[in-house]
PDB file of C-alpha atoms in Angstrom:
ATOM      1  CA  UNK A  11      -5.264 -48.857  60.834  1.00 49.00           C
ATOM      2  CA  UNK A  12      -2.791 -49.340  57.983  1.00 50.00           C
ATOM      3  CA  UNK A  13      -5.661 -49.875  55.604  1.00 56.00           C
ATOM      4  CA  UNK A  14      -7.265 -46.563  56.711  1.00 54.00           C
ATOM      5  CA  UNK A  15      -4.027 -44.560  56.057  1.00 50.00           C
ATOM      6  CA  UNK A  16      -3.479 -46.049  52.619  1.00 53.00           C
ATOM      7  CA  UNK A  17      -7.165 -45.420  51.813  1.00 53.00           C
ATOM      8  CA  UNK A  18      -6.813 -41.720  52.863  1.00 51.00           C
ATOM      9  CA  UNK A  19      -3.645 -41.292  50.761  1.00 52.00           C
ATOM     10  CA  UNK A  20      -5.357 -42.778  47.781  1.00 51.00           C
ATOM     11  CA  UNK A  21      -8.385 -40.582  48.366  1.00 51.00           C
ATOM     12  CA  UNK A  22      -6.148 -37.449  48.759  1.00 49.00           C
ATOM     13  CA  UNK A  23      -4.382 -38.150  45.444  1.00 52.00           C
ATOM     14  CA  UNK A  24      -7.695 -38.042  43.618  1.00 59.00           C
ATOM     15  CA  UNK A  25      -9.127 -34.986  45.477  1.00 62.00           C
ATOM     16  CA  UNK A  26      -9.445 -31.310  44.609  1.00 65.00           C
ATOM     17  CA  UNK A  27      -5.759 -30.491  45.326  1.00 73.00           C
ATOM     18  CA  UNK A  28      -4.286 -33.329  43.336  1.00 81.00           C
ATOM     19  CA  UNK A  29      -1.469 -32.623  40.858  1.00 80.00           C
ATOM     20  CA  UNK A  30      -3.710 -33.138  37.839  1.00 80.00           C
ATOM     21  CA  UNK A  31      -6.380 -30.808  39.187  1.00 82.00           C
ATOM     22  CA  UNK A  32      -3.909 -28.014  39.949  1.00 84.00           C
ATOM     23  CA  UNK A  33      -2.333 -28.407  36.516  1.00 83.00           C
ATOM     24  CA  UNK A  34      -5.776 -28.290  34.898  1.00 84.00           C
ATOM     25  CA  UNK A  35      -6.637 -25.085  36.758  1.00 87.00           C
ATOM     26  CA  UNK A  36      -3.337 -23.437  35.715  1.00 87.00           C
ATOM     27  CA  UNK A  37      -3.873 -24.426  32.089  1.00 84.00           C
ATOM     28  CA  UNK A  38      -7.489 -23.228  32.257  1.00 88.00           C
ATOM     29  CA  UNK A  39      -6.425 -19.807  33.586  1.00 91.00           C
ATOM     30  CA  UNK A  40      -3.746 -19.560  30.894  1.00 85.00           C
ATOM     31  CA  UNK A  41      -6.239 -20.416  28.173  1.00 86.00           C
ATOM     32  CA  UNK A  42      -8.785 -17.911  29.457  1.00 91.00           C
ATOM     33  CA  UNK A  43      -6.149 -15.157  29.478  1.00 89.00           C
ATOM     34  CA  UNK A  44      -4.998 -16.188  25.998  1.00 84.00           C
ATOM     35  CA  UNK A  45      -8.582 -16.153  24.745  1.00 87.00           C
ATOM     36  CA  UNK A  46      -9.098 -12.641  26.135  1.00 90.00           C
ATOM     37  CA  UNK A  47      -5.828 -11.575  24.487  1.00 86.00           C
ATOM     38  CA  UNK A  48      -7.066 -12.940  21.178  1.00 84.00           C
ATOM     39  CA  UNK A  49     -10.396 -11.157  21.510  1.00 90.00           C
ATOM     40  CA  UNK A  50      -8.562  -7.890  22.257  1.00 88.00           C
ATOM     41  CA  UNK A  51      -6.314  -8.456  19.213  1.00 82.00           C
ATOM     42  CA  UNK A  52      -9.357  -9.035  17.018  1.00 87.00           C
ATOM     43  CA  UNK A  53     -10.978  -5.867  18.379  1.00 89.00           C
ATOM     44  CA  UNK A  54      -7.779  -3.878  17.709  1.00 84.00           C
ATOM     45  CA  UNK A  55      -7.544  -5.291  14.191  1.00 82.00           C
ATOM     46  CA  UNK A  56     -11.208  -4.431  13.525  1.00 88.00           C
ATOM     47  CA  UNK A  57     -10.735  -0.869  14.787  1.00 87.00           C
ATOM     48  CA  UNK A  58      -7.590  -0.460  12.712  1.00 82.00           C
ATOM     49  CA  UNK A  59      -9.406  -1.737   9.641  1.00 85.00           C
ATOM     50  CA  UNK A  60     -12.279   0.706  10.231  1.00 85.00           C
ATOM     51  CA  UNK A  61      -9.810   3.627  10.539  1.00 84.00           C
ATOM     52  CA  UNK A  62      -7.959   2.489   7.440  1.00 84.00           C
ATOM     53  CA  UNK A  63     -11.209   2.188   5.513  1.00 86.00           C
ATOM     54  CA  UNK A  64     -12.155   5.760   6.470  1.00 85.00           C
ATOM     55  CA  UNK A  65      -8.714   7.016   5.463  1.00 86.00           C
ATOM     56  CA  UNK A  66      -9.035   5.261   2.112  1.00 88.00           C
ATOM     57  CA  UNK A  67     -12.489   6.770   1.575  1.00 88.00           C
ATOM     58  CA  UNK A  68     -11.024  10.203   2.249  1.00 88.00           C
ATOM     59  CA  UNK A  69      -8.195   9.483  -0.185  1.00 90.00           C
ATOM     60  CA  UNK A  70     -10.633   8.503  -2.927  1.00 89.00           C
ATOM     61  CA  UNK A  71     -12.807  11.535  -2.189  1.00 88.00           C
ATOM     62  CA  UNK A  72      -9.840  13.920  -2.310  1.00 89.00           C
ATOM     63  CA  UNK A  73      -8.790  12.334  -5.593  1.00 90.00           C
ATOM     64  CA  UNK A  74     -12.250  12.910  -7.047  1.00 88.00           C
ATOM     65  CA  UNK A  75     -12.121  16.559  -5.923  1.00 87.00           C
ATOM     66  CA  UNK A  76      -8.645  17.188  -7.306  1.00 89.00           C
ATOM     67  CA  UNK A  77      -9.045  15.260 -10.546  1.00 89.00           C
ATOM     68  CA  UNK A  78     -12.689  15.883 -11.402  1.00 86.00           C
ATOM     69  CA  UNK A  79     -14.933  18.092  -9.248  1.00 84.00           C
ATOM     70  CA  UNK A  80     -12.623  21.094  -8.845  1.00 86.00           C
ATOM     71  CA  UNK A  81     -10.261  20.386 -11.733  1.00 88.00           C
ATOM     72  CA  UNK A  82      -9.852  23.092 -14.333  1.00 88.00           C
ATOM     73  CA  UNK A  83     -11.267  22.223 -17.730  1.00 86.00           C
ATOM     74  CA  UNK A  84     -10.993  23.701 -21.165  1.00 85.00           C
ATOM     75  CA  UNK A  85     -12.858  22.552 -24.284  1.00 84.00           C
ATOM     76  CA  UNK A  86     -13.756  19.288 -22.625  1.00 83.00           C
ATOM     77  CA  UNK A  87     -10.218  18.600 -21.413  1.00 87.00           C
ATOM     78  CA  UNK A  88      -9.948  18.159 -17.653  1.00 86.00           C
ATOM     79  CA  UNK A  89      -6.592  19.009 -16.077  1.00 87.00           C
ATOM     80  CA  UNK A  90      -5.944  16.998 -12.947  1.00 85.00           C
ATOM     81  CA  UNK A  91      -4.242  18.700  -9.996  1.00 85.00           C
ATOM     82  CA  UNK A  92      -5.013  22.122 -11.523  1.00 88.00           C
ATOM     83  CA  UNK A  93      -7.781  23.676  -9.454  1.00 87.00           C
ATOM     84  CA  UNK A  94     -10.457  25.950 -10.756  1.00 86.00           C
ATOM     85  CA  UNK A  95     -10.591  28.563  -7.987  1.00 84.00           C
ATOM     86  CA  UNK A  96     -14.145  29.648  -8.858  1.00 84.00           C
ATOM     87  CA  UNK A  97     -15.503  26.138  -8.381  1.00 82.00           C
ATOM     88  CA  UNK A  98     -13.995  25.937  -4.885  1.00 80.00           C
ATOM     89  CA  UNK A  99     -15.214  29.386  -3.886  1.00 78.00           C
ATOM     90  CA  UNK A 100     -18.726  28.632  -5.071  1.00 77.00           C
ATOM     91  CA  UNK A 101     -19.186  25.332  -3.236  1.00 72.00           C
ATOM     92  CA  UNK A 102     -22.745  25.087  -1.931  1.00 65.00           C
ATOM     93  CA  UNK A 103     -22.965  25.177   1.852  1.00 60.00           C
ATOM     94  CA  UNK A 104     -24.792  21.868   1.926  1.00 57.00           C
ATOM     95  CA  UNK A 105     -21.900  19.982   0.390  1.00 61.00           C
ATOM     96  CA  UNK A 106     -22.681  16.355   0.976  1.00 64.00           C
ATOM     97  CA  UNK A 107     -20.454  13.382   0.392  1.00 68.00           C
ATOM     98  CA  UNK A 108     -22.458  10.941   2.452  1.00 68.00           C
ATOM     99  CA  UNK A 109     -22.127   8.306  -0.260  1.00 70.00           C
ATOM    100  CA  UNK A 110     -18.475   8.055   0.782  1.00 71.00           C
ATOM    101  CA  UNK A 111     -19.597   7.540   4.391  1.00 72.00           C
ATOM    102  CA  UNK A 112     -17.809  10.738   5.429  1.00 74.00           C
ATOM    103  CA  UNK A 113     -20.239  12.636   7.614  1.00 72.00           C
ATOM    104  CA  UNK A 114     -18.323  15.852   8.164  1.00 77.00           C
ATOM    105  CA  UNK A 115     -15.849  17.345   5.720  1.00 80.00           C
ATOM    106  CA  UNK A 116     -13.765  20.489   5.446  1.00 83.00           C
ATOM    107  CA  UNK A 117     -11.664  21.977   2.670  1.00 85.00           C
ATOM    108  CA  UNK A 118      -8.814  24.442   3.084  1.00 87.00           C
ATOM    109  CA  UNK A 119      -6.855  25.859   0.193  1.00 88.00           C
ATOM    110  CA  UNK A 120      -3.521  27.244   1.381  1.00 89.00           C
ATOM    111  CA  UNK A 121      -1.575  29.441  -1.035  1.00 87.00           C
ATOM    112  CA  UNK A 122       1.752  31.186  -0.489  1.00 85.00           C
ATOM    113  CA  UNK A 123       1.230  34.840   0.455  1.00 78.00           C
ATOM    114  CA  UNK A 124      -2.487  34.608  -0.193  1.00 77.00           C
ATOM    115  CA  UNK A 125      -5.478  34.417   2.138  1.00 75.00           C
ATOM    116  CA  UNK A 126      -6.642  30.929   2.898  1.00 76.00           C
ATOM    117  CA  UNK A 127      -9.791  29.722   1.182  1.00 77.00           C
ATOM    118  CA  UNK A 128     -11.789  27.594   3.607  1.00 74.00           C
ATOM    119  CA  UNK A 129     -15.019  25.772   3.317  1.00 72.00           C
ATOM    120  CA  UNK A 130     -16.815  24.423   6.371  1.00 66.00           C
ATOM    121  CA  UNK A 131     -14.723  23.667   9.391  1.00 60.00           C
ATOM    122  CA  UNK A 132     -14.985  20.438  11.279  1.00 58.00           C
ATOM    123  CA  UNK A 133     -15.800  20.511  14.961  1.00 55.00           C
ATOM    124  CA  UNK A 134     -13.433  19.157  17.543  1.00 57.00           C
ATOM    125  CA  UNK A 135     -14.214  15.553  16.766  1.00 61.00           C
ATOM    126  CA  UNK A 136     -11.706  13.008  17.997  1.00 62.00           C
ATOM    127  CA  UNK A 137     -11.648  11.071  14.752  1.00 73.00           C
ATOM    128  CA  UNK A 138     -10.694  13.574  12.074  1.00 81.00           C
ATOM    129  CA  UNK A 139      -8.461  12.475   9.228  1.00 85.00           C
ATOM    130  CA  UNK A 140      -6.745  14.939   6.927  1.00 88.00           C
ATOM    131  CA  UNK A 141      -4.956  14.517   3.629  1.00 90.00           C
ATOM    132  CA  UNK A 142      -2.778  17.078   1.875  1.00 92.00           C
ATOM    133  CA  UNK A 143      -3.043  17.422  -1.887  1.00 92.00           C
ATOM    134  CA  UNK A 144      -0.531  19.519  -3.798  1.00 92.00           C
ATOM    135  CA  UNK A 145      -2.252  21.408  -6.604  1.00 91.00           C
ATOM    136  CA  UNK A 146      -1.857  24.343  -8.945  1.00 90.00           C
ATOM    137  CA  UNK A 147      -4.420  27.138  -8.844  1.00 88.00           C
ATOM    138  CA  UNK A 148      -5.551  28.163 -12.310  1.00 84.00           C
ATOM    139  CA  UNK A 149      -5.947  31.834 -11.333  1.00 80.00           C
ATOM    140  CA  UNK A 150      -2.236  32.590 -10.945  1.00 82.00           C
ATOM    141  CA  UNK A 151      -0.689  29.218 -11.941  1.00 83.00           C
ATOM    142  CA  UNK A 152       0.995  29.014  -8.567  1.00 86.00           C
ATOM    143  CA  UNK A 153       1.182  25.868  -6.486  1.00 89.00           C
ATOM    144  CA  UNK A 154      -1.027  25.500  -3.448  1.00 91.00           C
ATOM    145  CA  UNK A 155      -2.058  22.876  -0.951  1.00 91.00           C
ATOM    146  CA  UNK A 156      -5.594  21.610  -0.613  1.00 91.00           C
ATOM    147  CA  UNK A 157      -6.242  20.097   2.798  1.00 89.00           C
ATOM    148  CA  UNK A 158      -9.195  17.747   2.857  1.00 88.00           C
ATOM    149  CA  UNK A 159     -10.381  16.633   6.274  1.00 87.00           C
ATOM    150  CA  UNK A 160     -13.170  14.250   7.149  1.00 83.00           C
ATOM    151  CA  UNK A 161     -14.617  12.467  10.113  1.00 79.00           C
TER     152      UNK A 161
ATOM    153  CA  UNK B   1      -3.011 -36.002  29.787  1.00 47.00           C
ATOM    154  CA  UNK B   2      -3.819 -37.849  26.564  1.00 52.00           C
ATOM    155  CA  UNK B   3      -7.413 -37.438  25.480  1.00 53.00           C
ATOM    156  CA  UNK B   4      -7.961 -34.290  27.546  1.00 59.00           C
ATOM    157  CA  UNK B   5      -8.999 -30.888  26.218  1.00 58.00           C
ATOM    158  CA  UNK B   6      -6.226 -28.910  27.935  1.00 63.00           C
ATOM    159  CA  UNK B   7      -3.257 -30.499  26.255  1.00 73.00           C
ATOM    160  CA  UNK B   8       0.090 -28.780  25.836  1.00 76.00           C
ATOM    161  CA  UNK B   9      -0.409 -28.915  22.051  1.00 78.00           C
ATOM    162  CA  UNK B  10      -3.689 -27.005  22.314  1.00 75.00           C
ATOM    163  CA  UNK B  11      -2.014 -24.447  24.544  1.00 74.00           C
ATOM    164  CA  UNK B  12       0.859 -23.923  22.098  1.00 80.00           C
ATOM    165  CA  UNK B  13      -1.613 -23.663  19.190  1.00 79.00           C
ATOM    166  CA  UNK B  14      -3.566 -20.939  20.971  1.00 73.00           C
ATOM    167  CA  UNK B  15      -0.344 -19.100  21.815  1.00 78.00           C
ATOM    168  CA  UNK B  16       0.703 -19.115  18.140  1.00 81.00           C
ATOM    169  CA  UNK B  17      -2.763 -17.986  17.057  1.00 77.00           C
ATOM    170  CA  UNK B  18      -2.759 -15.094  19.522  1.00 74.00           C
ATOM    171  CA  UNK B  19       0.710 -13.949  18.463  1.00 77.00           C
ATOM    172  CA  UNK B  20      -0.330 -14.050  14.788  1.00 76.00           C
ATOM    173  CA  UNK B  21      -3.323 -11.798  15.541  1.00 70.00           C
ATOM    174  CA  UNK B  22      -1.057  -9.303  17.314  1.00 72.00           C
ATOM    175  CA  UNK B  23       1.402  -9.367  14.402  1.00 73.00           C
ATOM    176  CA  UNK B  24      -1.345  -8.807  11.796  1.00 69.00           C
ATOM    177  CA  UNK B  25      -2.826  -5.849  13.688  1.00 63.00           C
ATOM    178  CA  UNK B  26       0.651  -4.304  14.069  1.00 67.00           C
ATOM    179  CA  UNK B  27       1.308  -4.665  10.336  1.00 65.00           C
ATOM    180  CA  UNK B  28      -2.036  -3.070   9.454  1.00 59.00           C
ATOM    181  CA  UNK B  29      -1.237  -0.019  11.575  1.00 56.00           C
ATOM    182  CA  UNK B  30       2.136   0.293   9.871  1.00 56.00           C
ATOM    183  CA  UNK B  31       0.840   0.385   6.294  1.00 56.00           C
ATOM    184  CA  UNK B  32      -1.967   2.942   6.645  1.00 53.00           C
ATOM    185  CA  UNK B  33       0.123   6.082   7.159  1.00 67.00           C
ATOM    186  CA  UNK B  34       2.497   5.462   4.224  1.00 83.00           C
ATOM    187  CA  UNK B  35      -0.250   5.717   1.600  1.00 86.00           C
ATOM    188  CA  UNK B  36      -0.927   9.423   2.314  1.00 89.00           C
ATOM    189  CA  UNK B  37       2.804  10.126   2.036  1.00 90.00           C
ATOM    190  CA  UNK B  38       2.874   8.292  -1.292  1.00 91.00           C
ATOM    191  CA  UNK B  39      -0.015  10.474  -2.537  1.00 91.00           C
ATOM    192  CA  UNK B  40       1.866  13.601  -1.407  1.00 91.00           C
ATOM    193  CA  UNK B  41       4.956  12.572  -3.382  1.00 92.00           C
ATOM    194  CA  UNK B  42       2.860  11.605  -6.391  1.00 92.00           C
ATOM    195  CA  UNK B  43       1.082  14.995  -6.363  1.00 92.00           C
ATOM    196  CA  UNK B  44       4.410  16.763  -5.977  1.00 92.00           C
ATOM    197  CA  UNK B  45       5.799  15.134  -9.102  1.00 92.00           C
ATOM    198  CA  UNK B  46       2.629  15.904 -11.048  1.00 91.00           C
ATOM    199  CA  UNK B  47       2.765  19.604 -10.094  1.00 91.00           C
ATOM    200  CA  UNK B  48       6.492  19.902 -10.781  1.00 91.00           C
ATOM    201  CA  UNK B  49       6.082  18.148 -14.108  1.00 89.00           C
ATOM    202  CA  UNK B  50       3.138  20.361 -15.083  1.00 88.00           C
ATOM    203  CA  UNK B  51       4.314  23.756 -13.851  1.00 89.00           C
ATOM    204  CA  UNK B  52       8.088  23.536 -13.589  1.00 90.00           C
ATOM    205  CA  UNK B  53       9.014  21.071 -16.316  1.00 89.00           C
ATOM    206  CA  UNK B  54      11.733  23.235 -17.868  1.00 90.00           C
ATOM    207  CA  UNK B  55      13.098  24.283 -14.457  1.00 90.00           C
ATOM    208  CA  UNK B  56      13.331  20.587 -13.576  1.00 90.00           C
ATOM    209  CA  UNK B  57      15.157  19.813 -16.818  1.00 89.00           C
ATOM    210  CA  UNK B  58      17.622  22.645 -16.144  1.00 89.00           C
ATOM    211  CA  UNK B  59      18.058  21.590 -12.521  1.00 89.00           C
ATOM    212  CA  UNK B  60      18.893  18.024 -13.545  1.00 89.00           C
ATOM    213  CA  UNK B  61      21.321  19.317 -16.161  1.00 88.00           C
ATOM    214  CA  UNK B  62      23.062  21.901 -13.953  1.00 88.00           C
ATOM    215  CA  UNK B  63      22.868  20.130 -10.607  1.00 87.00           C
ATOM    216  CA  UNK B  64      21.340  23.174  -8.916  1.00 88.00           C
ATOM    217  CA  UNK B  65      17.717  23.184  -7.879  1.00 88.00           C
ATOM    218  CA  UNK B  66      15.813  26.092  -9.403  1.00 90.00           C
ATOM    219  CA  UNK B  67      14.466  28.778  -7.091  1.00 90.00           C
ATOM    220  CA  UNK B  68      10.843  28.014  -8.053  1.00 90.00           C
ATOM    221  CA  UNK B  69      11.139  24.355  -7.080  1.00 90.00           C
ATOM    222  CA  UNK B  70      13.076  25.289  -3.918  1.00 90.00           C
ATOM    223  CA  UNK B  71      10.269  27.680  -2.943  1.00 91.00           C
ATOM    224  CA  UNK B  72       7.720  24.936  -3.564  1.00 91.00           C
ATOM    225  CA  UNK B  73       9.666  22.487  -1.373  1.00 90.00           C
ATOM    226  CA  UNK B  74       9.901  25.101   1.408  1.00 91.00           C
ATOM    227  CA  UNK B  75       6.197  25.876   1.136  1.00 91.00           C
ATOM    228  CA  UNK B  76       5.276  22.192   1.441  1.00 91.00           C
ATOM    229  CA  UNK B  77       7.655  21.741   4.367  1.00 91.00           C
ATOM    230  CA  UNK B  78       6.111  24.729   6.173  1.00 90.00           C
ATOM    231  CA  UNK B  79       2.551  23.577   5.621  1.00 89.00           C
ATOM    232  CA  UNK B  80       2.776  19.831   6.034  1.00 88.00           C
ATOM    233  CA  UNK B  81       5.960  19.384   8.060  1.00 89.00           C
ATOM    234  CA  UNK B  82       7.248  16.968   5.432  1.00 88.00           C
ATOM    235  CA  UNK B  83      10.634  17.760   3.910  1.00 91.00           C
ATOM    236  CA  UNK B  84      10.827  16.521   0.349  1.00 91.00           C
ATOM    237  CA  UNK B  85      13.677  15.989  -2.090  1.00 91.00           C
ATOM    238  CA  UNK B  86      14.233  15.687  -5.827  1.00 91.00           C
ATOM    239  CA  UNK B  87      17.202  13.926  -7.374  1.00 89.00           C
ATOM    240  CA  UNK B  88      18.155  13.352 -11.004  1.00 88.00           C
ATOM    241  CA  UNK B  89      21.358  13.198 -13.096  1.00 83.00           C
ATOM    242  CA  UNK B  90      23.640  15.841 -11.559  1.00 82.00           C
ATOM    243  CA  UNK B  91      21.075  16.964  -9.024  1.00 82.00           C
ATOM    244  CA  UNK B  92      21.797  15.228  -5.736  1.00 81.00           C
ATOM    245  CA  UNK B  93      19.364  14.627  -2.924  1.00 76.00           C
ATOM    246  CA  UNK B  94      19.446  17.458  -0.373  1.00 72.00           C
ATOM    247  CA  UNK B  95      22.185  17.371   2.222  1.00 71.00           C
ATOM    248  CA  UNK B  96      21.093  16.048   5.596  1.00 79.00           C
ATOM    249  CA  UNK B  97      18.155  14.271   4.002  1.00 85.00           C
ATOM    250  CA  UNK B  98      17.773  10.597   4.699  1.00 87.00           C
ATOM    251  CA  UNK B  99      15.119   9.332   2.256  1.00 87.00           C
ATOM    252  CA  UNK B 100      12.399   7.248   3.859  1.00 86.00           C
ATOM    253  CA  UNK B 101      10.082   7.201   0.860  1.00 89.00           C
ATOM    254  CA  UNK B 102      11.587   7.390  -2.605  1.00 89.00           C
ATOM    255  CA  UNK B 103       9.637   7.047  -5.833  1.00 91.00           C
ATOM    256  CA  UNK B 104      11.226   6.866  -9.247  1.00 91.00           C
ATOM    257  CA  UNK B 105       9.404   8.661 -12.059  1.00 90.00           C
ATOM    258  CA  UNK B 106      10.330   9.280 -15.660  1.00 90.00           C
ATOM    259  CA  UNK B 107      10.342  12.629 -17.415  1.00 86.00           C
ATOM    260  CA  UNK B 108      11.346  13.700 -20.877  1.00 86.00           C
ATOM    261  CA  UNK B 109      13.543  16.415 -22.339  1.00 85.00           C
ATOM    262  CA  UNK B 110      14.654  17.297 -25.821  1.00 83.00           C
ATOM    263  CA  UNK B 111      18.158  17.005 -27.222  1.00 81.00           C
ATOM    264  CA  UNK B 112      18.531  18.046 -30.873  1.00 83.00           C
ATOM    265  CA  UNK B 113      14.804  17.572 -31.452  1.00 83.00           C
ATOM    266  CA  UNK B 114      14.949  14.086 -29.968  1.00 85.00           C
ATOM    267  CA  UNK B 115      12.959  13.137 -26.911  1.00 86.00           C
ATOM    268  CA  UNK B 116      15.138  11.618 -24.202  1.00 86.00           C
ATOM    269  CA  UNK B 117      13.811   9.953 -21.079  1.00 90.00           C
ATOM    270  CA  UNK B 118      15.247  10.860 -17.695  1.00 88.00           C
ATOM    271  CA  UNK B 119      14.854   9.134 -14.342  1.00 90.00           C
ATOM    272  CA  UNK B 120      13.793  11.393 -11.455  1.00 91.00           C
ATOM    273  CA  UNK B 121      13.917  10.376  -7.789  1.00 90.00           C
ATOM    274  CA  UNK B 122      11.374  12.139  -5.657  1.00 92.00           C
ATOM    275  CA  UNK B 123      10.416  11.497  -2.082  1.00 91.00           C
ATOM    276  CA  UNK B 124      10.268  12.473   1.565  1.00 91.00           C
ATOM    277  CA  UNK B 125      13.113  12.863   4.047  1.00 90.00           C
ATOM    278  CA  UNK B 126      12.957  11.025   7.338  1.00 85.00           C
TER     279      UNK B 126
END
């Protein structure tokens, strides 16, 4: 009889509900939740990096527009941040900057007390990034703002 | 517990790793928005220097911002929602403006046919 009880106790200590087993399950659950937290953090970091990359592409593109493509030039000299109004107004409709991985792009030139010059508006996409560039328009030498948006 | 996979050390290591991932992603989000503001300030200085160089020189000398530069600051504030400031010599940063991004640039002016360099603070109010 005494031998049976001691055998059962010993058997119970090594069973499914032993201290070690419960501790192992708790630690396992904690590690699984931590692993899922890490995966979510990695996903967030990847998404943030992708957004940042797109914003940087838009920054570079706007810089190319302001300092080269639409910049006023005279006798071979290119004046950065001074916009040639004619070049903006005569942008071809099929303006394509796919090499910068920006699928959809819009340009808006806002001038004080002047009508806004717009080129191609972006649809209501959720991921649209815009950058403001302060420029001078060569027509009247007044400052203006060029808003470049991309998605 | 020795020799097992689920040691306390492994648990602590994973906890530290997870917190470092969270910290890195938070830092990345923080830095991305500042770069556009920096570009805005940089453009602002370039335009002021190109178009309103003499007004800027006078403003720094007199301590009163010229009407042209004031109009430009108002225009930018209306369009972008960003209030900007310019400070140099006698010209103080606008009242009620707490700078959150301040860039120091150099400009020149002439005194008795000599070119003198001047430090200009330009930036965005919080």
